[in-house]
JSON list of C-alpha atoms and ligand atoms in Angstrom, two decimals:
[
{"chain": "A", "resi": 1, "resn": "MET", "atom": "CA", "xyz": [0.00, 0.00, 0.00]},
{"chain": "A", "resi": 2, "resn": "THR", "atom": "CA", "xyz": [1.19, 3.51, -0.77]},
{"chain": "A", "resi": 3, "resn": "HIS", "atom": "CA", "xyz": [1.11, 6.09, 2.02]},
{"chain": "A", "resi": 4, "resn": "PRO", "atom": "CA", "xyz": [1.70, 9.82, 1.74]},
{"chain": "A", "resi": 5, "resn": "ILE", "atom": "CA", "xyz": [5.00, 10.40, 3.55]},
{"chain": "A", "resi": 6, "resn": "PRO", "atom": "CA", "xyz": [4.63, 12.91, 6.38]},
{"chain": "A", "resi": 7, "resn": "ARG", "atom": "CA", "xyz": [7.18, 15.69, 6.26]},
{"chain": "A", "resi": 8, "resn": "LYS", "atom": "CA", "xyz": [8.13, 17.62, 9.41]},
{"chain": "A", "resi": 9, "resn": "THR", "atom": "CA", "xyz": [9.74, 20.97, 8.74]},
{"chain": "A", "resi": 10, "resn": "PHE", "atom": "CA", "xyz": [12.01, 22.64, 11.30]},
{"chain": "A", "resi": 11, "resn": "GLN", "atom": "CA", "xyz": [13.51, 26.11, 11.27]},
{"chain": "A", "resi": 12, "resn": "THR", "atom": "CA", "xyz": [17.03, 24.67, 11.36]},
{"chain": "A", "resi": 13, "resn": "SER", "atom": "CA", "xyz": [18.79, 21.35, 10.74]},
{"chain": "A", "resi": 14, "resn": "GLU", "atom": "CA", "xyz": [19.80, 21.43, 14.43]},
{"chain": "A", "resi": 15, "resn": "ALA", "atom": "CA", "xyz": [16.16, 21.50, 15.49]},
{"chain": "A", "resi": 16, "resn": "ALA", "atom": "CA", "xyz": [15.27, 18.66, 13.10]},
{"chain": "A", "resi": 17, "resn": "SER", "atom": "CA", "xyz": [18.21, 16.60, 14.38]},
{"chain": "A", "resi": 18, "resn": "GLN", "atom": "CA", "xyz": [17.14, 17.22, 17.99]},
{"chain": "A", "resi": 19, "resn": "ALA", "atom": "CA", "xyz": [13.64, 15.97, 17.19]},
{"chain": "A", "resi": 20, "resn": "VAL", "atom": "CA", "xyz": [15.02, 12.74, 15.74]},
{"chain": "A", "resi": 21, "resn": "ALA", "atom": "CA", "xyz": [17.38, 12.37, 18.71]},
{"chain": "A", "resi": 22, "resn": "GLN", "atom": "CA", "xyz": [14.39, 12.69, 21.05]},
{"chain": "A", "resi": 23, "resn": "GLU", "atom": "CA", "xyz": [12.56, 9.88, 19.25]},
{"chain": "A", "resi": 24, "resn": "ILE", "atom": "CA", "xyz": [15.67, 7.71, 19.51]},
{"chain": "A", "resi": 25, "resn": "ALA", "atom": "CA", "xyz": [16.13, 8.57, 23.19]},
{"chain": "A", "resi": 26, "resn": "THR", "atom": "CA", "xyz": [12.51, 7.61, 23.91]},
{"chain": "A", "resi": 27, "resn": "LEU", "atom": "CA", "xyz": [13.05, 4.25, 22.18]},
{"chain": "A", "resi": 28, "resn": "ILE", "atom": "CA", "xyz": [16.33, 3.62, 24.01]},
{"chain": "A", "resi": 29, "resn": "ARG", "atom": "CA", "xyz": [14.82, 4.47, 27.39]},
{"chain": "A", "resi": 30, "resn": "GLY", "atom": "CA", "xyz": [11.73, 2.35, 26.77]},
{"chain": "A", "resi": 31, "resn": "LYS", "atom": "CA", "xyz": [13.06, -0.90, 25.34]},
{"chain": "A", "resi": 32, "resn": "PRO", "atom": "CA", "xyz": [15.38, -3.51, 26.88]},
{"chain": "A", "resi": 33, "resn": "LYS", "atom": "CA", "xyz": [17.20, -4.27, 23.60]},
{"chain": "A", "resi": 34, "resn": "PRO", "atom": "CA", "xyz": [16.64, -1.50, 21.07]},
{"chain": "A", "resi": 35, "resn": "VAL", "atom": "CA", "xyz": [18.12, -1.85, 17.59]},
{"chain": "A", "resi": 36, "resn": "LEU", "atom": "CA", "xyz": [19.14, 1.21, 15.59]},
{"chain": "A", "resi": 37, "resn": "GLY", "atom": "CA", "xyz": [19.89, 1.42, 11.88]},
{"chain": "A", "resi": 38, "resn": "LEU", "atom": "CA", "xyz": [22.44, 4.17, 11.31]},
{"chain": "A", "resi": 39, "resn": "ALA", "atom": "CA", "xyz": [23.61, 6.25, 8.38]},
{"chain": "A", "resi": 40, "resn": "THR", "atom": "CA", "xyz": [26.76, 8.15, 7.45]},
{"chain": "A", "resi": 41, "resn": "GLY", "atom": "CA", "xyz": [27.33, 11.33, 5.40]},
{"chain": "A", "resi": 42, "resn": "GLY", "atom": "CA", "xyz": [27.11, 14.99, 6.32]},
{"chain": "A", "resi": 43, "resn": "THR", "atom": "CA", "xyz": [23.41, 14.91, 7.14]},
{"chain": "A", "resi": 44, "resn": "PRO", "atom": "CA", "xyz": [23.35, 12.88, 10.40]},
{"chain": "A", "resi": 45, "resn": "LEU", "atom": "CA", "xyz": [26.30, 14.69, 12.03]},
{"chain": "A", "resi": 46, "resn": "LYS", "atom": "CA", "xyz": [24.10, 17.00, 14.11]},
{"chain": "A", "resi": 47, "resn": "LEU", "atom": "CA", "xyz": [21.95, 14.06, 15.15]},
{"chain": "A", "resi": 48, "resn": "TYR", "atom": "CA", "xyz": [25.02, 12.22, 16.42]},
{"chain": "A", "resi": 49, "resn": "ALA", "atom": "CA", "xyz": [26.26, 15.35, 18.21]},
{"chain": "A", "resi": 50, "resn": "GLU", "atom": "CA", "xyz": [22.88, 15.57, 19.96]},
{"chain": "A", "resi": 51, "resn": "LEU", "atom": "CA", "xyz": [22.93, 11.88, 20.94]},
{"chain": "A", "resi": 52, "resn": "ILE", "atom": "CA", "xyz": [26.40, 12.43, 22.44]},
{"chain": "A", "resi": 53, "resn": "ARG", "atom": "CA", "xyz": [25.08, 15.47, 24.36]},
{"chain": "A", "resi": 54, "resn": "LEU", "atom": "CA", "xyz": [22.13, 13.42, 25.65]},
{"chain": "A", "resi": 55, "resn": "HIS", "atom": "CA", "xyz": [24.59, 10.76, 26.81]},
{"chain": "A", "resi": 56, "resn": "ARG", "atom": "CA", "xyz": [26.92, 13.22, 28.54]},
{"chain": "A", "resi": 57, "resn": "GLU", "atom": "CA", "xyz": [24.43, 15.67, 29.97]},
{"chain": "A", "resi": 58, "resn": "GLU", "atom": "CA", "xyz": [21.24, 13.68, 30.42]},
{"chain": "A", "resi": 59, "resn": "GLY", "atom": "CA", "xyz": [22.56, 10.22, 31.24]},
{"chain": "A", "resi": 60, "resn": "LEU", "atom": "CA", "xyz": [21.25, 8.50, 28.09]},
{"chain": "A", "resi": 61, "resn": "SER", "atom": "CA", "xyz": [22.95, 5.10, 28.08]},
{"chain": "A", "resi": 62, "resn": "PHE", "atom": "CA", "xyz": [23.63, 3.08, 24.95]},
{"chain": "A", "resi": 63, "resn": "ALA", "atom": "CA", "xyz": [24.96, 0.06, 26.87]},
{"chain": "A", "resi": 64, "resn": "HIS", "atom": "CA", "xyz": [21.97, -2.07, 25.82]},
{"chain": "A", "resi": 65, "resn": "VAL", "atom": "CA", "xyz": [21.73, -0.72, 22.24]},
{"chain": "A", "resi": 66, "resn": "THR", "atom": "CA", "xyz": [22.61, -2.67, 19.08]},
{"chain": "A", "resi": 67, "resn": "THR", "atom": "CA", "xyz": [23.40, -0.84, 15.83]},
{"chain": "A", "resi": 68, "resn": "PHE", "atom": "CA", "xyz": [23.57, -1.79, 12.18]},
{"chain": "A", "resi": 69, "resn": "ASN", "atom": "CA", "xyz": [24.94, 0.67, 9.66]},
{"chain": "A", "resi": 70, "resn": "LEU", "atom": "CA", "xyz": [23.54, 0.90, 6.17]},
{"chain": "A", "resi": 71, "resn": "ASP", "atom": "CA", "xyz": [26.68, 0.45, 4.14]},
{"chain": "A", "resi": 72, "resn": "GLU", "atom": "CA", "xyz": [30.46, 0.45, 3.68]},
{"chain": "A", "resi": 73, "resn": "TYR", "atom": "CA", "xyz": [32.75, 1.20, 0.75]},
{"chain": "A", "resi": 74, "resn": "CYS", "atom": "CA", "xyz": [34.47, -1.81, -0.80]},
{"chain": "A", "resi": 75, "resn": "GLY", "atom": "CA", "xyz": [38.23, -1.73, -0.66]},
{"chain": "A", "resi": 76, "resn": "LEU", "atom": "CA", "xyz": [38.55, 0.43, 2.47]},
{"chain": "A", "resi": 77, "resn": "ASP", "atom": "CA", "xyz": [39.72, -1.14, 5.71]},
{"chain": "A", "resi": 78, "resn": "ARG", "atom": "CA", "xyz": [38.37, 0.03, 9.06]},
{"chain": "A", "resi": 79, "resn": "GLU", "atom": "CA", "xyz": [41.25, 2.42, 9.66]},
{"chain": "A", "resi": 80, "resn": "HIS", "atom": "CA", "xyz": [40.88, 4.24, 6.33]},
{"chain": "A", "resi": 81, "resn": "PRO", "atom": "CA", "xyz": [39.88, 7.85, 7.09]},
{"chain": "A", "resi": 82, "resn": "GLN", "atom": "CA", "xyz": [36.95, 7.66, 4.64]},
{"chain": "A", "resi": 83, "resn": "SER", "atom": "CA", "xyz": [35.66, 4.28, 5.76]},
{"chain": "A", "resi": 84, "resn": "TYR", "atom": "CA", "xyz": [32.24, 4.37, 7.35]},
{"chain": "A", "resi": 85, "resn": "TRP", "atom": "CA", "xyz": [33.59, 2.31, 10.24]},
{"chain": "A", "resi": 86, "resn": "ASN", "atom": "CA", "xyz": [36.04, 5.10, 10.95]},
{"chain": "A", "resi": 87, "resn": "PHE", "atom": "CA", "xyz": [33.31, 7.74, 10.48]},
{"chain": "A", "resi": 88, "resn": "MET", "atom": "CA", "xyz": [30.96, 6.08, 12.96]},
{"chain": "A", "resi": 89, "resn": "TRP", "atom": "CA", "xyz": [33.57, 5.69, 15.68]},
{"chain": "A", "resi": 90, "resn": "ARG", "atom": "CA", "xyz": [34.82, 9.25, 15.22]},
{"chain": "A", "resi": 91, "resn": "HIS", "atom": "CA", "xyz": [31.42, 10.88, 15.18]},
{"chain": "A", "resi": 92, "resn": "LEU", "atom": "CA", "xyz": [29.44, 8.70, 17.58]},
{"chain": "A", "resi": 93, "resn": "PHE", "atom": "CA", "xyz": [30.65, 5.43, 19.06]},
{"chain": "A", "resi": 94, "resn": "ASP", "atom": "CA", "xyz": [33.87, 6.77, 20.64]},
{"chain": "A", "resi": 95, "resn": "HIS", "atom": "CA", "xyz": [31.77, 9.24, 22.64]},
{"chain": "A", "resi": 96, "resn": "ILE", "atom": "CA", "xyz": [29.01, 7.02, 24.07]},
{"chain": "A", "resi": 97, "resn": "ASP", "atom": "CA", "xyz": [28.91, 3.88, 26.22]},
{"chain": "A", "resi": 98, "resn": "ILE", "atom": "CA", "xyz": [27.96, 1.43, 23.47]},
{"chain": "A", "resi": 99, "resn": "ASP", "atom": "CA", "xyz": [29.37, -2.11, 23.72]},
{"chain": "A", "resi": 100, "resn": "PRO", "atom": "CA", "xyz": [31.68, -2.54, 20.68]},
{"chain": "A", "resi": 101, "resn": "ALA", "atom": "CA", "xyz": [30.31, -6.08, 20.30]},
{"chain": "A", "resi": 102, "resn": "ASN", "atom": "CA", "xyz": [26.90, -4.57, 19.52]},
{"chain": "A", "resi": 103, "resn": "VAL", "atom": "CA", "xyz": [28.16, -2.40, 16.65]},
{"chain": "A", "resi": 104, "resn": "HIS", "atom": "CA", "xyz": [27.73, -3.76, 13.13]},
{"chain": "A", "resi": 105, "resn": "LEU", "atom": "CA", "xyz": [28.84, -2.44, 9.75]},
{"chain": "A", "resi": 106, "resn": "PRO", "atom": "CA", "xyz": [29.35, -4.41, 6.57]},
{"chain": "A", "resi": 107, "resn": "SER", "atom": "CA", "xyz": [33.03, -5.12, 5.92]},
{"chain": "A", "resi": 108, "resn": "GLY", "atom": "CA", "xyz": [34.77, -3.26, 3.12]},
{"chain": "A", "resi": 109, "resn": "THR", "atom": "CA", "xyz": [37.56, -5.80, 2.91]},
{"chain": "A", "resi": 110, "resn": "VAL", "atom": "CA", "xyz": [35.79, -9.15, 2.82]},
{"chain": "A", "resi": 111, "resn": "ALA", "atom": "CA", "xyz": [37.23, -11.39, 0.08]},
{"chain": "A", "resi": 112, "resn": "GLU", "atom": "CA", "xyz": [35.23, -11.34, -3.16]},
{"chain": "A", "resi": 113, "resn": "GLN", "atom": "CA", "xyz": [34.24, -14.99, -2.92]},
{"chain": "A", "resi": 114, "resn": "GLU", "atom": "CA", "xyz": [32.99, -14.38, 0.64]},
{"chain": "A", "resi": 115, "resn": "ILE", "atom": "CA", "xyz": [30.80, -11.35, -0.13]},
{"chain": "A", "resi": 116, "resn": "ASN", "atom": "CA", "xyz": [27.55, -13.29, -0.57]},
{"chain": "A", "resi": 117, "resn": "ASN", "atom": "CA", "xyz": [28.04, -15.14, 2.72]},
{"chain": "A", "resi": 118, "resn": "HIS", "atom": "CA", "xyz": [28.99, -11.92, 4.43]},
{"chain": "A", "resi": 119, "resn": "CYS", "atom": "CA", "xyz": [25.80, -10.20, 3.21]},
{"chain": "A", "resi": 120, "resn": "ALA", "atom": "CA", "xyz": [23.61, -13.14, 4.23]},
{"chain": "A", "resi": 121, "resn": "ALA", "atom": "CA", "xyz": [25.25, -13.11, 7.68]},
{"chain": "A", "resi": 122, "resn": "TYR", "atom": "CA", "xyz": [24.51, -9.38, 7.98]},
{"chain": "A", "resi": 123, "resn": "GLU", "atom": "CA", "xyz": [20.83, -9.99, 7.24]},
{"chain": "A", "resi": 124, "resn": "ALA", "atom": "CA", "xyz": [20.79, -12.88, 9.73]},
{"chain": "A", "resi": 125, "resn": "ALA", "atom": "CA", "xyz": [22.42, -10.73, 12.42]},
{"chain": "A", "resi": 126, "resn": "ILE", "atom": "CA", "xyz": [19.70, -8.08, 11.97]},
{"chain": "A", "resi": 127, "resn": "MET", "atom": "CA", "xyz": [17.01, -10.76, 12.28]},
{"chain": "A", "resi": 128, "resn": "ASN", "atom": "CA", "xyz": [18.68, -12.31, 15.33]},
{"chain": "A", "resi": 129, "resn": "ALA", "atom": "CA", "xyz": [18.81, -8.93, 17.02]},
{"chain": "A", "resi": 130, "resn": "GLY", "atom": "CA", "xyz": [15.04, -8.71, 16.59]},
{"chain": "A", "resi": 131, "resn": "GLY", "atom": "CA", "xyz": [14.96, -6.47, 13.50]},
{"chain": "A", "resi": 132, "resn": "ILE", "atom": "CA", "xyz": [15.62, -2.75, 13.28]},
{"chain": "A", "resi": 133, "resn": "ASP", "atom": "CA", "xyz": [13.42, -0.62, 15.51]},
{"chain": "A", "resi": 134, "resn": "TYR", "atom": "CA", "xyz": [14.51, 2.75, 14.16]},
{"chain": "A", "resi": 135, "resn": "GLN", "atom": "CA", "xyz": [16.33, 3.39, 10.89]},
{"chain": "A", "resi": 136, "resn": "VAL", "atom": "CA", "xyz": [18.05, 6.73, 10.23]},
{"chain": "A", "resi": 137, "resn": "LEU", "atom": "CA", "xyz": [18.41, 7.64, 6.56]},
{"chain": "A", "resi": 138, "resn": "GLY", "atom": "CA", "xyz": [19.86, 10.38, 4.40]},
{"chain": "A", "resi": 139, "resn": "ILE", "atom": "CA", "xyz": [19.08, 10.75, 0.71]},
{"chain": "A", "resi": 140, "resn": "GLY", "atom": "CA", "xyz": [21.52, 11.14, -2.18]},
{"chain": "A", "resi": 141, "resn": "ARG", "atom": "CA", "xyz": [21.10, 13.24, -5.29]},
{"chain": "A", "resi": 142, "resn": "THR", "atom": "CA", "xyz": [20.27, 10.03, -7.18]},
{"chain": "A", "resi": 143, "resn": "GLY", "atom": "CA", "xyz": [17.46, 9.27, -4.73]},
{"chain": "A", "resi": 144, "resn": "HIS", "atom": "CA", "xyz": [19.51, 6.51, -3.15]},
{"chain": "A", "resi": 145, "resn": "ILE", "atom": "CA", "xyz": [18.90, 5.27, 0.40]},
{"chain": "A", "resi": 146, "resn": "GLY", "atom": "CA", "xyz": [21.92, 3.51, 1.76]},
{"chain": "A", "resi": 147, "resn": "PHE", "atom": "CA", "xyz": [23.80, 2.82, -1.46]},
{"chain": "A", "resi": 148, "resn": "ASN", "atom": "CA", "xyz": [20.69, 1.55, -3.23]},
{"chain": "A", "resi": 149, "resn": "GLU", "atom": "CA", "xyz": [21.11, 3.43, -6.47]},
{"chain": "A", "resi": 150, "resn": "PRO", "atom": "CA", "xyz": [18.47, 3.75, -9.24]},
{"chain": "A", "resi": 151, "resn": "GLY", "atom": "CA", "xyz": [17.54, 0.30, -10.52]},
{"chain": "A", "resi": 152, "resn": "SER", "atom": "CA", "xyz": [17.61, -1.28, -7.04]},
{"chain": "A", "resi": 153, "resn": "ALA", "atom": "CA", "xyz": [14.71, -3.63, -6.40]},
{"chain": "A", "resi": 154, "resn": "ILE", "atom": "CA", "xyz": [12.19, -2.86, -3.68]},
{"chain": "A", "resi": 155, "resn": "ASP", "atom": "CA", "xyz": [12.80, -6.25, -2.06]},
{"chain": "A", "resi": 156, "resn": "SER", "atom": "CA", "xyz": [16.60, -6.17, -2.39]},
{"chain": "A", "resi": 157, "resn": "LYS", "atom": "CA", "xyz": [18.66, -7.40, 0.56]},
{"chain": "A", "resi": 158, "resn": "THR", "atom": "CA", "xyz": [22.19, -6.66, 1.75]},
{"chain": "A", "resi": 159, "resn": "ARG", "atom": "CA", "xyz": [24.49, -7.04, -1.25]},
{"chain": "A", "resi": 160, "resn": "HIS", "atom": "CA", "xyz": [27.42, -5.76, -3.28]},
{"chain": "A", "resi": 161, "resn": "VAL", "atom": "CA", "xyz": [26.54, -2.78, -5.48]},
{"chain": "A", "resi": 162, "resn": "LEU", "atom": "CA", "xyz": [28.26, -0.40, -7.88]},
{"chain": "A", "resi": 163, "resn": "LEU", "atom": "CA", "xyz": [28.04, 3.29, -7.04]},
{"chain": "A", "resi": 164, "resn": "ASP", "atom": "CA", "xyz": [26.28, 5.70, -9.38]},
{"chain": "A", "resi": 165, "resn": "PRO", "atom": "CA", "xyz": [28.67, 8.17, -11.08]},
{"chain": "A", "resi": 166, "resn": "ILE", "atom": "CA", "xyz": [26.75, 11.05, -9.42]},
{"chain": "A", "resi": 167, "resn": "THR", "atom": "CA", "xyz": [27.30, 9.49, -5.99]},
{"chain": "A", "resi": 168, "resn": "ARG", "atom": "CA", "xyz": [31.02, 9.12, -6.71]},
{"chain": "A", "resi": 169, "resn": "GLU", "atom": "CA", "xyz": [31.15, 12.73, -7.87]},
{"chain": "A", "resi": 170, "resn": "ASP", "atom": "CA", "xyz": [29.50, 13.86, -4.61]},
{"chain": "A", "resi": 171, "resn": "ALA", "atom": "CA", "xyz": [32.09, 11.89, -2.61]},
{"chain": "A", "resi": 172, "resn": "ALA", "atom": "CA", "xyz": [35.05, 13.19, -4.61]},
{"chain": "A", "resi": 173, "resn": "LYS", "atom": "CA", "xyz": [35.79, 16.13, -2.31]},
{"chain": "A", "resi": 174, "resn": "ASP", "atom": "CA", "xyz": [36.10, 13.84, 0.73]},
{"chain": "A", "resi": 175, "resn": "PHE", "atom": "CA", "xyz": [38.47, 11.51, -1.11]},
{"chain": "A", "resi": 176, "resn": "GLY", "atom": "CA", "xyz": [40.59, 14.20, -2.78]},
{"chain": "A", "resi": 177, "resn": "GLY", "atom": "CA", "xyz": [39.42, 13.37, -6.32]},
{"chain": "A", "resi": 178, "resn": "ILE", "atom": "CA", "xyz": [36.88, 11.12, -8.00]},
{"chain": "A", "resi": 179, "resn": "GLU", "atom": "CA", "xyz": [39.50, 8.57, -9.01]},
{"chain": "A", "resi": 180, "resn": "GLN", "atom": "CA", "xyz": [40.11, 7.86, -5.29]},
{"chain": "A", "resi": 181, "resn": "VAL", "atom": "CA", "xyz": [36.41, 7.10, -4.64]},
{"chain": "A", "resi": 182, "resn": "PRO", "atom": "CA", "xyz": [35.68, 3.38, -4.49]},
{"chain": "A", "resi": 183, "resn": "THR", "atom": "CA", "xyz": [33.51, 2.03, -7.29]},
{"chain": "A", "resi": 184, "resn": "GLY", "atom": "CA", "xyz": [31.62, -0.45, -5.14]},
{"chain": "A", "resi": 185, "resn": "ALA", "atom": "CA", "xyz": [30.03, -0.88, -1.76]},
{"chain": "A", "resi": 186, "resn": "ILE", "atom": "CA", "xyz": [28.11, -3.30, 0.38]},
{"chain": "A", "resi": 187, "resn": "THR", "atom": "CA", "xyz": [24.72, -1.94, 1.33]},
{"chain": "A", "resi": 188, "resn": "MET", "atom": "CA", "xyz": [21.61, -3.06, 3.13]},
{"chain": "A", "resi": 189, "resn": "GLY", "atom": "CA", "xyz": [18.92, -3.51, 0.50]},
{"chain": "A", "resi": 190, "resn": "CYS", "atom": "CA", "xyz": [15.72, -1.55, 0.03]},
{"chain": "A", "resi": 191, "resn": "GLY", "atom": "CA", "xyz": [13.85, -4.51, 1.46]},
{"chain": "A", "resi": 192, "resn": "THR", "atom": "CA", "xyz": [16.13, -4.57, 4.51]},
{"chain": "A", "resi": 193, "resn": "ILE", "atom": "CA", "xyz": [15.46, -0.86, 5.09]},
{"chain": "A", "resi": 194, "resn": "LEU", "atom": "CA", "xyz": [11.71, -1.22, 4.57]},
{"chain": "A", "resi": 195, "resn": "SER", "atom": "CA", "xyz": [11.63, -3.94, 7.26]},
{"chain": "A", "resi": 196, "resn": "ALA", "atom": "CA", "xyz": [12.54, -1.36, 9.92]},
{"chain": "A", "resi": 197, "resn": "ARG", "atom": "CA", "xyz": [9.64, -0.59, 12.25]},
{"chain": "A", "resi": 198, "resn": "ARG", "atom": "CA", "xyz": [10.19, 3.18, 12.09]},
{"chain": "A", "resi": 199, "resn": "ILE", "atom": "CA", "xyz": [12.20, 5.20, 9.55]},
{"chain": "A", "resi": 200, "resn": "ALA", "atom": "CA", "xyz": [13.40, 8.81, 9.85]},
{"chain": "A", "resi": 201, "resn": "LEU", "atom": "CA", "xyz": [14.87, 10.32, 6.71]},
{"chain": "A", "resi": 202, "resn": "LEU", "atom": "CA", "xyz": [16.79, 13.55, 7.25]},
{"chain": "A", "resi": 203, "resn": "ALA", "atom": "CA", "xyz": [17.37, 16.01, 4.42]},
{"chain": "A", "resi": 204, "resn": "PHE", "atom": "CA", "xyz": [18.64, 19.55, 4.70]},
{"chain": "A", "resi": 205, "resn": "GLY", "atom": "CA", "xyz": [19.27, 22.42, 2.33]},
{"chain": "A", "resi": 206, "resn": "ALA", "atom": "CA", "xyz": [17.86, 23.68, -0.95]},
{"chain": "A", "resi": 207, "resn": "ALA", "atom": "CA", "xyz": [19.90, 21.23, -3.04]},
{"chain": "A", "resi": 208, "resn": "LYS", "atom": "CA", "xyz": [17.89, 18.27, -1.64]},
{"chain": "A", "resi": 209, "resn": "ALA", "atom": "CA", "xyz": [14.46, 19.84, -2.32]},
{"chain": "A", "resi": 210, "resn": "ALA", "atom": "CA", "xyz": [13.87, 18.34, -5.76]},
{"chain": "A", "resi": 211, "resn": "VAL", "atom": "CA", "xyz": [14.81, 14.78, -4.82]},
{"chain": "A", "resi": 212, "resn": "VAL", "atom": "CA", "xyz": [12.78, 14.96, -1.59]},
{"chain": "A", "resi": 213, "resn": "ASP", "atom": "CA", "xyz": [9.73, 16.22, -3.50]},
{"chain": "A", "resi": 214, "resn": "ALA", "atom": "CA", "xyz": [10.09, 13.45, -6.06]},
{"chain": "A", "resi": 215, "resn": "ALA", "atom": "CA", "xyz": [10.53, 10.78, -3.37]},
{"chain": "A", "resi": 216, "resn": "THR", "atom": "CA", "xyz": [7.57, 11.87, -1.26]},
{"chain": "A", "resi": 217, "resn": "THR", "atom": "CA", "xyz": [5.00, 12.85, -3.90]},
{"chain": "A", "resi": 218, "resn": "GLY", "atom": "CA", "xyz": [6.18, 11.37, -7.19]},
{"chain": "A", "resi": 219, "resn": "PRO", "atom": "CA", "xyz": [5.57, 7.87, -8.52]},
{"chain": "A", "resi": 220, "resn": "VAL", "atom": "CA", "xyz": [6.98, 4.88, -6.65]},
{"chain": "A", "resi": 221, "resn": "THR", "atom": "CA", "xyz": [9.76, 3.79, -8.96]},
{"chain": "A", "resi": 222, "resn": "ASP", "atom": "CA", "xyz": [13.06, 1.93, -8.81]},
{"chain": "A", "resi": 223, "resn": "GLN", "atom": "CA", "xyz": [14.53, 4.91, -10.65]},
{"chain": "A", "resi": 224, "resn": "LEU", "atom": "CA", "xyz": [14.28, 6.74, -7.31]},
{"chain": "A", "resi": 225, "resn": "PRO", "atom": "CA", "xyz": [14.69, 4.17, -4.52]},
{"chain": "A", "resi": 226, "resn": "ALA", "atom": "CA", "xyz": [13.68, 6.66, -1.78]},
{"chain": "A", "resi": 227, "resn": "SER", "atom": "CA", "xyz": [10.19, 6.66, -3.34]},
{"chain": "A", "resi": 228, "resn": "PHE", "atom": "CA", "xyz": [9.82, 3.07, -2.02]},
{"chain": "A", "resi": 229, "resn": "LEU", "atom": "CA", "xyz": [9.42, 4.67, 1.40]},
{"chain": "A", "resi": 230, "resn": "GLN", "atom": "CA", "xyz": [5.87, 5.60, 0.32]},
{"chain": "A", "resi": 231, "resn": "GLN", "atom": "CA", "xyz": [5.14, 1.92, 0.85]},
{"chain": "A", "resi": 232, "resn": "HIS", "atom": "CA", "xyz": [6.37, 1.99, 4.45]},
{"chain": "A", "resi": 233, "resn": "PRO", "atom": "CA", "xyz": [3.73, 2.67, 7.10]},
{"chain": "A", "resi": 234, "resn": "ALA", "atom": "CA", "xyz": [5.90, 4.61, 9.56]},
{"chain": "A", "resi": 235, "resn": "THR", "atom": "CA", "xyz": [8.34, 6.84, 7.70]},
{"chain": "A", "resi": 236, "resn": "THR", "atom": "CA", "xyz": [8.75, 10.56, 8.37]},
{"chain": "A", "resi": 237, "resn": "PHE", "atom": "CA", "xyz": [10.96, 13.00, 6.48]},
{"chain": "A", "resi": 238, "resn": "PHE", "atom": "CA", "xyz": [12.64, 15.57, 8.75]},
{"chain": "A", "resi": 239, "resn": "VAL", "atom": "CA", "xyz": [13.60, 18.64, 6.73]},
{"chain": "A", "resi": 240, "resn": "ASP", "atom": "CA", "xyz": [14.76, 22.18, 7.41]},
{"chain": "A", "resi": 241, "resn": "GLN", "atom": "CA", "xyz": [13.14, 25.45, 6.35]},
{"chain": "A", "resi": 242, "resn": "GLU", "atom": "CA", "xyz": [15.78, 26.00, 3.67]},
{"chain": "A", "resi": 243, "resn": "LEU", "atom": "CA", "xyz": [14.69, 22.80, 1.92]},
{"chain": "A", "resi": 244, "resn": "ALA", "atom": "CA", "xyz": [11.00, 23.61, 2.40]},
{"chain": "A", "resi": 245, "resn": "ASP", "atom": "CA", "xyz": [11.48, 27.08, 0.88]},
{"chain": "A", "resi": 246, "resn": "ALA", "atom": "CA", "xyz": [13.03, 25.53, -2.23]},
{"chain": "A", "resi": 247, "resn": "SER", "atom": "CA", "xyz": [10.43, 22.79, -2.72]},
{"chain": "B", "resi": 301, "resn": "PGA", "atom": "P1", "xyz": [24.94, 13.48, 2.68]},
{"chain": "B", "resi": 301, "resn": "PGA", "atom": "O1", "xyz": [24.68, 12.12, 1.92]},
{"chain": "B", "resi": 301, "resn": "PGA", "atom": "O2", "xyz": [24.33, 13.33, 4.03]},
{"chain": "B", "resi": 301, "resn": "PGA", "atom": "O3", "xyz": [26.43, 13.62, 2.76]},
{"chain": "B", "resi": 301, "resn": "PGA", "atom": "O4", "xyz": [24.26, 14.55, 1.87]},
{"chain": "B", "resi": 301, "resn": "PGA", "atom": "C1", "xyz": [23.40, 11.58, 1.96]},
{"chain": "B", "resi": 301, "resn": "PGA", "atom": "C2", "xyz": [23.36, 10.30, 1.17]},
{"chain": "B", "resi": 301, "resn": "PGA", "atom": "O5", "xyz": [24.06, 10.18, 0.14]},
{"chain": "B", "resi": 301, "resn": "PGA", "atom": "O6", "xyz": [22.59, 9.41, 1.55]}
]
């Protein structure tokens, strides 16, 4: 079934991030074994800063929390400055009381012949943890969620994918040139994401307005994987006024 996706607009990206952090804090305080799906990129940085503040100043404990990240670049080991493993520890995990055993990201260095097993094990680990209670998403210019680029199937699972040239272009500044950007990644699938009980997609700034409009009100199409979220019963888009003004 297709649902209109509710959009909550906040004056600033800080305020939007605080609202998402409050939802996460409520979940964490109310459930013995909450499971979070986490995202990387510029968009969730203020959310992670707020979760760290809640931990330090308001006693929010992550000791009983399990996390699964959306994706990882192929070819980058954990220590690589652009790996998502590195990103997550730098921007969140190093600053909260999470048990490292409860942190999960796909591996960027698993041997090629092991990738399928690795992806199946990632799906199984999510299931064994009880499924994702709350999935945080960003959205790329291509309409990707995770690294599910146009053409991804609605029921796709964790798998190896090739990155869209636009996505590689957007990552070029972080890598010091497009030729340094990996060509592949391992990502949760659209189906994996849609299995989450609640989904919060964050998008800020005028440049994201067109893709957010298309995802929320356009046709549901594999040419814009974020539009699949119209078929999820509990997704909200959290946007800032700058995006709203441009949409
Ligand atoms: P960004 O990336 O947060 O860096 O804009 C979002 C995404 O590609 O999903």
